[in-house]
């Protein structure tokens, strides 16, 4: 696998992860769950498993199956393997059958994460019990059951209602439809938030942090982190180890399936696409089938206080800009029209105002023209092919890892971000208009989430979810 010189220098300078080193683990957080971890790394072909990894092994002592000397490329590959293991486990059928063997087109089936808690429903004075559905707005009553989708932007309070504009703009697919978004949390994260009464401003104000993470000098809010307790046990086809499951949060992007979209190429679900109006009477709700086009995974791993960030996309979202420049971009794409010139369809530009998701398709036939600014490295193309191979013929072979961002110096108190690598990482469905390599402007997961605070203005451990307690948005505003 090939990585850039910057990558090599960054990994060589890594103070945390010299080969053969294992850091002592703290006692498990009471909100973490004991589990059997997926400890399989560098297996060829890739081994599919419903088990989540609890750590990113970076030395032979952590996992005897690893090479005796971990080169910079293998360190990054370990994180990328962690990402793919997480992707497969998260998308494993909720009923426990094998991935890709479901009854829907492409072997699709409802995934594990579809039973997780919606962040909007969670951050209320009376959060729903785990496993229960969020409350429905009046406009959605009487429609067939489906997943409630109310976000029209990646950031929770951006264009949630049609009266709330935001800086980056919505994303319009090639059918002229607004892309929809969702934020979910797993059980350990739900338990931590509810158990510490963090769903309201009052609860957050009363909360007193008791944990001082290694990258801080004072007690700071610290979500439970996953970790392996070992030892690793060889198995067929997956090596396993005992461990603990920490907090995981997902951001998901969906396109409304159009007449030319093949359901055998998307993970699909039935949705209630809700659009808030200025008043409850102006709300709208439509039952639609939507397809997954983007997936961010924020995984709190105990050795990495800044979390490990993985981002996946549908492989046919958009071409790389280099392909466009070379004239080799061949459609169809979900967010790019290969027949439209750059003059008529300038890439990566927000749609013209006004933005009103209640009016679809977008007026004037407008569609967002998206290109990938930073091309996938050869290493990502190789690891994607490795993991897509055992998923061939299923919907999941149509998704690819765009990158894994992690802190190279996680315990460095002078750098809250832990000198993350890679420095920039963008998903074309979620950071469409902030791709690139411009400091303080281009997308970076850890750098962005380092700014997250609770409603009292205190650091909230790299998640913006707690800020929802202060916002009057659905379901609080228009719930019956």
Short mmCIF file of C-alpha atoms in Angstrom, two decimals:
data_model
loop_
_atom_site.label_atom_id
_atom_site.label_comp_id
_atom_site.label_asym_id
_atom_site.label_seq_id
_atom_site.Cartn_x
_atom_site.Cartn_y
_atom_site.Cartn_z
CA UNK A 1 0.00 0.00 0.00
CA UNK A 2 1.37 3.44 -0.88
CA UNK A 3 1.18 6.56 1.29
CA UNK A 4 2.46 10.09 0.82
CA UNK A 5 5.73 11.42 2.23
CA UNK A 6 3.70 13.59 4.57
CA UNK A 7 1.95 10.47 5.80
CA UNK A 8 5.26 8.70 6.45
CA UNK A 9 6.80 11.66 8.29
CA UNK A 10 3.68 12.07 10.38
CA UNK A 11 3.58 8.42 11.40
CA UNK A 12 7.33 8.22 12.10
CA UNK A 13 6.99 11.20 14.43
CA UNK A 14 4.23 9.44 16.31
CA UNK A 15 5.15 9.32 19.98
CA UNK A 16 2.25 7.09 21.05
CA UNK A 17 2.59 3.97 19.00
CA UNK A 18 6.11 2.51 18.74
CA UNK A 19 6.10 -1.13 17.72
CA UNK A 20 5.79 -3.54 20.61
CA UNK A 21 4.29 -1.03 23.03
CA UNK A 22 1.03 -1.58 24.89
CA UNK A 23 -0.41 1.21 27.02
CA UNK A 24 -2.12 0.39 30.31
CA UNK A 25 -5.89 0.67 30.14
CA UNK A 26 -8.02 2.44 32.69
CA UNK A 27 -10.93 0.71 34.38
CA UNK A 28 -14.01 0.49 32.14
CA UNK A 29 -16.46 3.35 32.37
CA UNK A 30 -19.70 2.22 34.03
CA UNK A 31 -21.55 3.16 30.85
CA UNK A 32 -19.43 0.96 28.59
CA UNK A 33 -20.54 -2.56 27.78
CA UNK A 34 -18.43 -5.76 28.04
CA UNK A 35 -18.21 -7.37 24.61
CA UNK A 36 -16.22 -9.74 22.43
CA UNK A 37 -14.13 -7.55 20.15
CA UNK A 38 -13.14 -8.08 16.54
CA UNK A 39 -9.34 -8.13 16.81
CA UNK A 40 -8.67 -9.37 13.28
CA UNK A 41 -6.25 -7.13 11.37
CA UNK A 42 -4.38 -7.60 8.07
CA UNK A 43 -6.30 -10.73 7.10
CA UNK A 44 -6.36 -11.40 3.38
CA UNK A 45 -9.03 -11.81 2.19
CA UNK A 46 -10.94 -9.52 4.56
CA UNK A 47 -13.01 -11.41 7.11
CA UNK A 48 -16.60 -10.24 7.57
CA UNK A 49 -17.86 -10.19 11.15
CA UNK A 50 -20.75 -8.73 13.18
CA UNK A 51 -18.26 -7.88 15.95
CA UNK A 52 -17.10 -4.28 16.37
CA UNK A 53 -13.38 -3.64 16.90
CA UNK A 54 -12.61 -2.15 20.32
CA UNK A 55 -9.18 -0.79 19.42
CA UNK A 56 -6.91 -0.15 16.47
CA UNK A 57 -4.01 -2.57 17.08
CA UNK A 58 -0.74 -0.85 16.29
CA UNK A 59 1.89 -3.30 17.59
CA UNK A 60 2.59 -7.02 17.65
CA UNK A 61 2.25 -7.05 21.44
CA UNK A 62 -1.31 -5.77 21.12
CA UNK A 63 -2.10 -8.43 18.52
CA UNK A 64 0.38 -11.28 17.91
CA UNK A 65 -0.98 -11.68 14.37
CA UNK A 66 0.61 -8.36 13.38
CA UNK A 67 4.08 -8.01 11.89
CA UNK A 68 6.92 -7.67 14.37
CA UNK A 69 7.71 -4.18 13.04
CA UNK A 70 4.88 -1.80 12.29
CA UNK A 71 5.84 0.47 9.40
CA UNK A 72 4.08 3.84 8.98
CA UNK A 73 1.96 2.36 6.21
CA UNK A 74 0.87 -0.55 8.39
CA UNK A 75 -0.04 1.81 11.23
CA UNK A 76 -2.42 3.66 8.92
CA UNK A 77 -3.67 0.38 7.49
CA UNK A 78 -4.51 -0.73 11.02
CA UNK A 79 -6.75 2.33 11.44
CA UNK A 80 -8.32 1.79 8.02
CA UNK A 81 -8.94 -1.86 8.83
CA UNK A 82 -10.56 -0.67 12.07
CA UNK A 83 -12.83 1.53 9.93
CA UNK A 84 -13.84 -1.27 7.58
CA UNK A 85 -14.41 -3.68 10.47
CA UNK A 86 -16.68 -1.05 12.03
CA UNK A 87 -18.53 -0.50 8.75
CA UNK A 88 -19.27 -4.20 8.31
CA UNK A 89 -20.35 -4.67 11.94
CA UNK A 90 -22.57 -1.58 11.93
CA UNK A 91 -24.27 -2.65 8.73
CA UNK A 92 -24.72 -6.26 9.78
CA UNK A 93 -28.41 -7.22 9.60
CA UNK A 94 -30.20 -6.42 12.83
CA UNK A 95 -31.79 -9.88 12.81
CA UNK A 96 -28.34 -11.51 13.04
CA UNK A 97 -28.28 -13.12 9.58
CA UNK A 98 -25.18 -12.76 7.41
CA UNK A 99 -24.46 -9.42 5.79
CA UNK A 100 -25.53 -9.31 2.13
CA UNK A 101 -27.94 -12.23 2.55
CA UNK A 102 -31.12 -10.26 3.23
CA UNK A 103 -34.37 -10.61 1.31
CA UNK A 104 -34.27 -7.14 -0.26
CA UNK A 105 -32.50 -6.32 -3.56
CA UNK A 106 -28.75 -6.75 -3.34
CA UNK A 107 -29.15 -8.90 -0.22
CA UNK A 108 -30.10 -5.81 1.74
CA UNK A 109 -31.67 -5.90 5.21
CA UNK A 110 -32.25 -3.44 8.10
CA UNK A 111 -28.87 -2.72 9.70
CA UNK A 112 -27.84 -2.79 13.37
CA UNK A 113 -27.63 1.00 13.60
CA UNK A 114 -31.24 1.44 12.52
CA UNK A 115 -32.19 0.56 16.10
CA UNK A 116 -29.99 3.31 17.60
CA UNK A 117 -31.33 6.51 19.17
CA UNK A 118 -31.97 9.61 17.10
CA UNK A 119 -30.10 12.60 18.54
CA UNK A 120 -33.08 14.93 18.20
CA UNK A 121 -35.33 12.57 20.11
CA UNK A 122 -32.66 12.03 22.77
CA UNK A 123 -31.97 15.65 23.62
CA UNK A 124 -35.32 16.45 25.24
CA UNK A 125 -36.53 16.75 28.82
CA UNK A 126 -38.09 13.30 28.58
CA UNK A 127 -35.90 11.21 26.26
CA UNK A 128 -37.48 8.04 24.87
CA UNK A 129 -36.48 4.71 26.35
CA UNK A 130 -33.75 2.91 24.43
CA UNK A 131 -35.27 0.96 21.55
CA UNK A 132 -38.38 3.10 21.25
CA UNK A 133 -39.21 5.25 18.23
CA UNK A 134 -39.02 9.06 18.41
CA UNK A 135 -42.29 10.99 18.58
CA UNK A 136 -43.89 11.83 15.24
CA UNK A 137 -44.98 15.35 14.29
CA UNK A 138 -48.63 15.73 13.44
CA UNK A 139 -47.86 16.01 9.71
CA UNK A 140 -46.46 12.44 9.72
CA UNK A 141 -49.38 10.83 11.52
CA UNK A 142 -51.30 8.30 9.46
CA UNK A 143 -48.43 7.60 7.04
CA UNK A 144 -46.79 4.16 6.71
CA UNK A 145 -44.14 3.47 9.36
CA UNK A 146 -40.67 4.70 8.55
CA UNK A 147 -37.51 6.35 9.85
CA UNK A 148 -38.14 10.00 10.63
CA UNK A 149 -35.78 12.29 8.68
CA UNK A 150 -35.99 15.99 9.51
CA UNK A 151 -32.48 17.32 8.76
CA UNK A 152 -31.66 18.99 5.46
CA UNK A 153 -28.08 19.77 6.44
CA UNK A 154 -25.25 17.91 8.14
CA UNK A 155 -25.19 20.30 11.10
CA UNK A 156 -28.27 19.79 13.32
CA UNK A 157 -29.60 23.36 13.33
CA UNK A 158 -28.83 24.16 9.71
CA UNK A 159 -31.95 24.35 7.60
CA UNK A 160 -33.79 21.97 9.91
CA UNK A 161 -36.66 24.34 9.29
CA UNK A 162 -37.01 26.18 6.01
CA UNK A 163 -36.55 29.49 7.83
CA UNK A 164 -33.06 28.60 9.08
CA UNK A 165 -30.37 29.31 6.48
CA UNK A 166 -26.78 28.15 6.86
CA UNK A 167 -23.44 28.97 5.39
CA UNK A 168 -22.61 25.94 3.29
CA UNK A 169 -25.94 25.27 1.61
CA UNK A 170 -28.03 22.16 1.01
CA UNK A 171 -27.10 19.31 -1.33
CA UNK A 172 -29.37 18.65 -4.33
CA UNK A 173 -29.13 15.28 -6.10
CA UNK A 174 -29.42 14.58 -9.83
CA UNK A 175 -33.19 14.17 -9.45
CA UNK A 176 -33.46 17.69 -8.02
CA UNK A 177 -34.22 16.41 -4.52
CA UNK A 178 -32.75 17.64 -1.24
CA UNK A 179 -30.38 15.21 0.50
CA UNK A 180 -31.52 14.31 4.01
CA UNK A 181 -29.40 13.68 7.10
CA UNK A 182 -29.61 11.92 10.45
CA UNK A 183 -27.55 11.68 13.66
CA UNK A 184 -27.65 8.52 15.78
CA UNK A 185 -25.94 7.34 18.98
CA UNK A 186 -25.30 3.83 20.29
CA UNK A 187 -26.32 2.42 23.67
CA UNK A 188 -23.17 3.37 25.68
CA UNK A 189 -23.43 6.97 24.45
CA UNK A 190 -27.18 7.04 25.14
CA UNK A 191 -26.61 5.64 28.64
CA UNK A 192 -23.92 8.23 29.42
CA UNK A 193 -26.07 11.15 28.28
CA UNK A 194 -29.24 9.98 30.00
CA UNK A 195 -27.47 8.68 33.11
CA UNK A 196 -25.75 12.02 33.66
CA UNK A 197 -28.92 14.00 32.85
CA UNK A 198 -27.27 15.82 29.97
CA UNK A 199 -30.41 16.07 27.81
CA UNK A 200 -31.33 19.50 29.21
CA UNK A 201 -29.53 22.79 29.86
CA UNK A 202 -30.23 22.42 33.57
CA UNK A 203 -28.77 18.93 33.68
CA UNK A 204 -25.66 20.02 31.84
CA UNK A 205 -25.17 22.99 34.17
CA UNK A 206 -25.34 20.66 37.18
CA UNK A 207 -22.95 18.08 35.71
CA UNK A 208 -19.52 17.90 37.35
CA UNK A 209 -16.84 16.08 35.29
CA UNK A 210 -14.73 13.66 37.31
CA UNK A 211 -12.35 12.31 34.64
CA UNK A 212 -9.20 14.09 33.51
CA UNK A 213 -8.34 12.74 30.05
CA UNK A 214 -4.63 12.40 29.19
CA UNK A 215 -4.75 15.36 26.80
CA UNK A 216 -6.10 17.69 29.50
CA UNK A 217 -5.02 19.04 32.89
CA UNK A 218 -8.50 19.36 34.41
CA UNK A 219 -11.56 17.13 34.69
CA UNK A 220 -13.46 17.27 31.42
CA UNK A 221 -16.55 15.58 30.07
CA UNK A 222 -15.35 12.17 28.87
CA UNK A 223 -17.59 9.68 27.09
CA UNK A 224 -16.85 5.97 27.64
CA UNK A 225 -14.19 4.64 25.31
CA UNK A 226 -13.83 1.17 23.84
CA UNK A 227 -10.74 -0.92 24.44
CA UNK A 228 -9.46 -4.47 24.28
CA UNK A 229 -8.46 -6.24 27.47
CA UNK A 230 -6.90 -9.19 25.60
CA UNK A 231 -5.63 -11.72 24.95
CA UNK A 232 -6.30 -12.11 21.25
CA UNK A 233 -7.62 -15.55 20.34
CA UNK A 234 -7.06 -16.91 16.85
CA UNK A 235 -10.23 -18.06 15.18
CA UNK A 236 -11.84 -18.78 11.87
CA UNK A 237 -12.49 -16.48 10.19
CA UNK A 238 -12.04 -13.73 12.82
CA UNK A 239 -9.59 -13.31 15.68
CA UNK A 240 -11.31 -12.04 18.81
CA UNK A 241 -10.49 -10.53 22.19
CA UNK A 242 -12.48 -9.54 25.27
CA UNK A 243 -13.09 -5.84 25.70
CA UNK A 244 -15.52 -3.02 26.21
CA UNK A 245 -17.78 -1.17 23.80
CA UNK A 246 -17.58 2.63 24.02
CA UNK A 247 -19.55 5.54 22.60
CA UNK A 248 -20.23 5.63 18.85
CA UNK A 249 -22.10 8.33 16.95
CA UNK A 250 -23.16 8.23 13.32
CA UNK A 251 -23.99 10.92 10.80
CA UNK A 252 -25.85 9.57 7.79
CA UNK A 253 -26.76 11.10 4.43
CA UNK A 254 -29.62 9.81 2.27
CA UNK A 255 -30.93 10.51 -1.20
CA UNK A 256 -34.58 10.01 -2.07
CA UNK A 257 -34.66 7.10 -4.49
CA UNK A 258 -35.69 8.17 -7.98
CA UNK A 259 -37.13 6.18 -10.90
CA UNK A 260 -33.67 5.43 -12.36
CA UNK A 261 -31.99 4.53 -9.05
CA UNK A 262 -31.33 0.80 -8.71
CA UNK A 263 -32.25 -0.38 -5.17
CA UNK A 264 -29.82 -3.29 -5.55
CA UNK A 265 -27.00 -0.74 -5.43
CA UNK A 266 -28.04 1.14 -2.27
CA UNK A 267 -28.82 0.31 1.31
CA UNK A 268 -32.42 1.54 1.43
CA UNK A 269 -34.97 2.18 4.12
CA UNK A 270 -38.51 3.45 4.39
CA UNK A 271 -38.53 7.02 5.64
CA UNK A 272 -40.88 9.77 6.70
CA UNK A 273 -39.32 12.83 5.09
CA UNK A 274 -40.42 15.72 7.29
CA UNK A 275 -40.08 19.41 6.48
CA UNK A 276 -40.89 21.95 9.19
CA UNK A 277 -42.73 25.06 8.11
CA UNK A 278 -42.98 28.43 9.81
CA UNK A 279 -45.99 27.05 11.72
CA UNK A 280 -47.14 23.48 12.45
CA UNK A 281 -49.91 23.93 9.88
CA UNK A 282 -47.25 24.48 7.20
CA UNK A 283 -45.32 21.32 8.07
CA UNK A 284 -45.12 18.57 5.46
CA UNK A 285 -44.30 14.88 5.67
CA UNK A 286 -43.95 12.39 2.81
CA UNK A 287 -43.34 8.64 2.91
CA UNK A 288 -40.31 7.88 0.72
CA UNK A 289 -37.74 5.18 0.07
CA UNK A 290 -34.27 6.63 0.64
CA UNK A 291 -30.82 5.28 -0.15
CA UNK A 292 -27.71 5.66 2.01
CA UNK A 293 -25.07 7.82 0.30
CA UNK A 294 -22.83 8.93 3.18
CA UNK A 295 -21.78 7.63 6.60
CA UNK A 296 -19.57 9.29 9.23
CA UNK A 297 -18.53 7.12 12.19
CA UNK A 298 -17.18 8.79 15.33
CA UNK A 299 -15.81 6.00 17.54
CA UNK A 300 -14.56 6.81 21.06
CA UNK A 301 -11.54 4.56 21.55
CA UNK A 302 -10.04 4.87 25.02
CA UNK A 303 -6.43 5.31 23.82
CA UNK A 304 -7.54 8.17 21.56
CA UNK A 305 -9.34 10.94 23.49
CA UNK A 306 -10.03 12.76 20.21
CA UNK A 307 -11.97 9.70 18.92
CA UNK A 308 -11.26 7.81 15.70
CA UNK A 309 -13.19 9.17 12.70
CA UNK A 310 -14.14 7.09 9.66
CA UNK A 311 -16.07 8.34 6.65
CA UNK A 312 -17.69 6.23 3.92
CA UNK A 313 -19.58 7.11 0.76
CA UNK A 314 -21.51 5.50 -2.01
CA UNK A 315 -18.95 4.80 -4.72
CA UNK A 316 -21.06 6.55 -7.38
CA UNK A 317 -21.58 9.83 -5.57
CA UNK A 318 -19.16 11.93 -7.59
CA UNK A 319 -15.99 11.70 -9.71
CA UNK A 320 -12.61 12.98 -8.64
CA UNK A 321 -11.75 16.42 -9.98
CA UNK A 322 -8.71 14.87 -11.66
CA UNK A 323 -11.03 12.54 -13.60
CA UNK A 324 -13.12 15.52 -14.70
CA UNK A 325 -9.99 17.40 -15.80
CA UNK A 326 -8.80 14.36 -17.77
CA UNK A 327 -12.21 13.82 -19.39
CA UNK A 328 -12.56 10.32 -17.89
CA UNK A 329 -15.55 10.94 -15.59
CA UNK A 330 -18.27 8.60 -16.80
CA UNK A 331 -21.76 8.78 -15.31
CA UNK A 332 -24.22 8.25 -14.03
CA UNK A 333 -23.37 9.70 -10.61
CA UNK A 334 -25.62 10.58 -7.69
CA UNK A 335 -24.34 14.17 -7.58
CA UNK A 336 -22.62 14.88 -10.90
CA UNK A 337 -23.81 15.30 -14.47
CA UNK A 338 -21.00 14.24 -16.81
CA UNK A 339 -22.72 15.89 -19.75
CA UNK A 340 -22.74 19.38 -18.19
CA UNK A 341 -19.79 21.73 -18.63
CA UNK A 342 -18.02 23.51 -15.78
CA UNK A 343 -19.35 26.79 -17.14
CA UNK A 344 -22.96 25.67 -16.99
CA UNK A 345 -22.55 23.47 -13.89
CA UNK A 346 -19.77 24.92 -11.69
CA UNK A 347 -18.61 22.24 -9.26
CA UNK A 348 -19.03 22.32 -5.49
CA UNK A 349 -21.12 25.48 -5.35
CA UNK A 350 -24.16 25.90 -3.06
CA UNK A 351 -27.49 26.15 -4.86
CA UNK A 352 -29.00 29.55 -5.51
CA UNK A 353 -31.38 30.97 -2.94
CA UNK A 354 -34.09 30.69 -1.82
CA UNK A 355 -33.68 27.28 -0.19
CA UNK A 356 -37.02 25.73 0.55
CA UNK A 357 -37.10 21.95 0.96
CA UNK A 358 -40.89 22.09 0.87
CA UNK A 359 -40.55 22.84 -2.86
CA UNK A 360 -39.14 19.86 -4.75
CA UNK A 361 -37.64 19.27 -7.20
CA UNK A 362 -35.43 22.33 -6.86
CA UNK A 363 -36.77 25.18 -9.06
CA UNK A 364 -35.22 25.72 -12.48
CA UNK A 365 -33.98 22.15 -12.77
CA UNK A 366 -31.01 22.90 -10.52
CA UNK A 367 -28.79 20.02 -9.34
CA UNK A 368 -25.60 20.29 -7.30
CA UNK A 369 -22.52 19.45 -9.38
CA UNK A 370 -20.11 17.67 -7.03
CA UNK A 371 -16.52 16.58 -7.58
CA UNK A 372 -14.07 15.07 -5.10
CA UNK A 373 -11.34 17.65 -4.57
CA UNK A 374 -8.80 15.36 -2.85
CA UNK A 375 -8.32 12.15 -4.83
CA UNK A 376 -8.34 8.81 -3.03
CA UNK A 377 -4.81 7.62 -2.30
CA UNK A 378 -3.68 4.32 -3.78
CA UNK A 379 -3.75 2.84 -0.29
CA UNK A 380 -7.48 3.55 0.02
CA UNK A 381 -8.24 2.13 -3.39
CA UNK A 382 -6.41 -1.05 -2.38
CA UNK A 383 -8.07 -1.50 1.00
CA UNK A 384 -11.48 -0.73 -0.48
CA UNK A 385 -10.99 -3.41 -3.13
CA UNK A 386 -9.90 -5.84 -0.41
CA UNK A 387 -13.07 -5.33 1.62
CA UNK A 388 -15.46 -4.97 -1.32
CA UNK A 389 -14.37 -8.37 -2.69
CA UNK A 390 -16.18 -10.53 -0.09
CA UNK A 391 -19.18 -8.18 -0.38
CA UNK A 392 -19.40 -8.57 -4.17
CA UNK A 393 -22.95 -8.85 -5.46
CA UNK A 394 -24.40 -7.09 -2.40
CA UNK A 395 -25.44 -3.49 -1.85
CA UNK A 396 -22.43 -3.05 0.47
CA UNK A 397 -19.91 -3.52 -2.34
CA UNK A 398 -21.06 -0.10 -3.59
CA UNK A 399 -19.58 1.77 -0.62
CA UNK A 400 -16.01 2.87 -0.07
CA UNK A 401 -13.84 4.22 2.73
CA UNK A 402 -12.78 7.79 2.02
CA UNK A 403 -10.49 8.09 5.02
CA UNK A 404 -9.77 7.47 8.70
CA UNK A 405 -8.65 10.41 10.84
CA UNK A 406 -6.90 9.76 14.15
CA UNK A 407 -4.63 11.66 16.58
CA UNK A 408 -0.91 10.94 16.19
CA UNK A 409 -0.15 12.41 19.63
CA UNK A 410 -3.38 11.85 21.55
CA UNK A 411 -1.93 12.65 25.00
CA UNK A 412 -0.32 15.95 23.96
CA UNK A 413 -1.79 18.57 26.30
CA UNK A 414 -0.47 21.38 24.12
CA UNK A 415 -2.52 20.19 21.16
CA UNK A 416 -6.17 19.33 21.93
CA UNK A 417 -6.51 17.82 18.44
CA UNK A 418 -3.55 15.49 19.03
CA UNK A 419 -2.00 16.44 15.69
CA UNK A 420 -4.58 14.55 13.69
CA UNK A 421 -3.79 12.66 10.53
CA UNK A 422 -4.70 13.14 7.79
CA UNK A 423 -5.08 16.83 8.45
CA UNK A 424 -8.04 17.20 6.06
CA UNK A 425 -10.87 14.75 5.44
CA UNK A 426 -14.13 15.43 3.61
CA UNK A 427 -17.19 13.42 2.65
CA UNK A 428 -18.70 14.83 -0.54
CA UNK A 429 -22.25 14.48 0.84
CA UNK A 430 -21.53 16.21 4.16
CA UNK A 431 -18.64 18.59 3.50
CA UNK A 432 -19.48 19.24 -0.14
CA UNK A 433 -18.54 22.91 -0.06
CA UNK A 434 -15.62 22.74 2.40
CA UNK A 435 -13.36 20.22 0.65
CA UNK A 436 -9.70 21.03 0.17
CA UNK A 437 -6.50 21.75 2.08
CA UNK A 438 -6.98 25.32 3.31
CA UNK A 439 -6.26 25.67 7.06
CA UNK A 440 -9.21 26.94 9.14
CA UNK A 441 -11.46 26.55 6.12
CA UNK A 442 -11.34 23.00 4.74
CA UNK A 443 -13.03 20.08 6.44
CA UNK A 444 -11.29 18.23 9.25
CA UNK A 445 -13.25 15.97 11.63
CA UNK A 446 -11.13 16.31 14.77
CA UNK A 447 -10.41 19.99 14.20
CA UNK A 448 -14.09 20.79 13.78
CA UNK A 449 -15.32 18.68 16.68
CA UNK A 450 -12.62 20.10 18.96
CA UNK A 451 -14.82 23.22 19.05
CA UNK A 452 -17.85 21.35 20.41
CA UNK A 453 -19.22 22.59 23.73
CA UNK A 454 -22.29 21.95 25.86
CA UNK A 455 -24.96 24.57 26.53
CA UNK A 456 -22.83 26.01 29.34
CA UNK A 457 -19.93 26.57 26.97
CA UNK A 458 -17.76 23.76 28.38
CA UNK A 459 -15.94 21.23 26.15
CA UNK A 460 -18.31 18.34 25.35
CA UNK A 461 -15.81 15.68 24.28
CA UNK A 462 -15.83 16.26 20.54
CA UNK A 463 -19.59 16.01 20.06
CA UNK A 464 -22.07 18.76 19.18
CA UNK A 465 -25.02 16.61 20.21
CA UNK A 466 -25.26 18.15 23.69
CA UNK A 467 -25.82 21.60 22.17
CA UNK A 468 -29.20 20.35 20.89
CA UNK A 469 -30.58 20.81 24.41
CA UNK A 470 -30.67 24.56 23.82
CA UNK A 471 -32.32 24.49 20.40
CA UNK A 472 -36.02 24.82 19.70
CA UNK A 473 -36.17 22.52 16.73
CA UNK A 474 -38.16 19.40 15.94
CA UNK A 475 -39.39 17.47 17.79
CA UNK A 476 -39.60 20.15 20.49
CA UNK A 477 -41.10 22.84 18.26
CA UNK A 478 -43.73 21.02 16.23
CA UNK A 479 -44.37 17.77 18.07
CA UNK A 480 -48.05 17.20 18.87
#
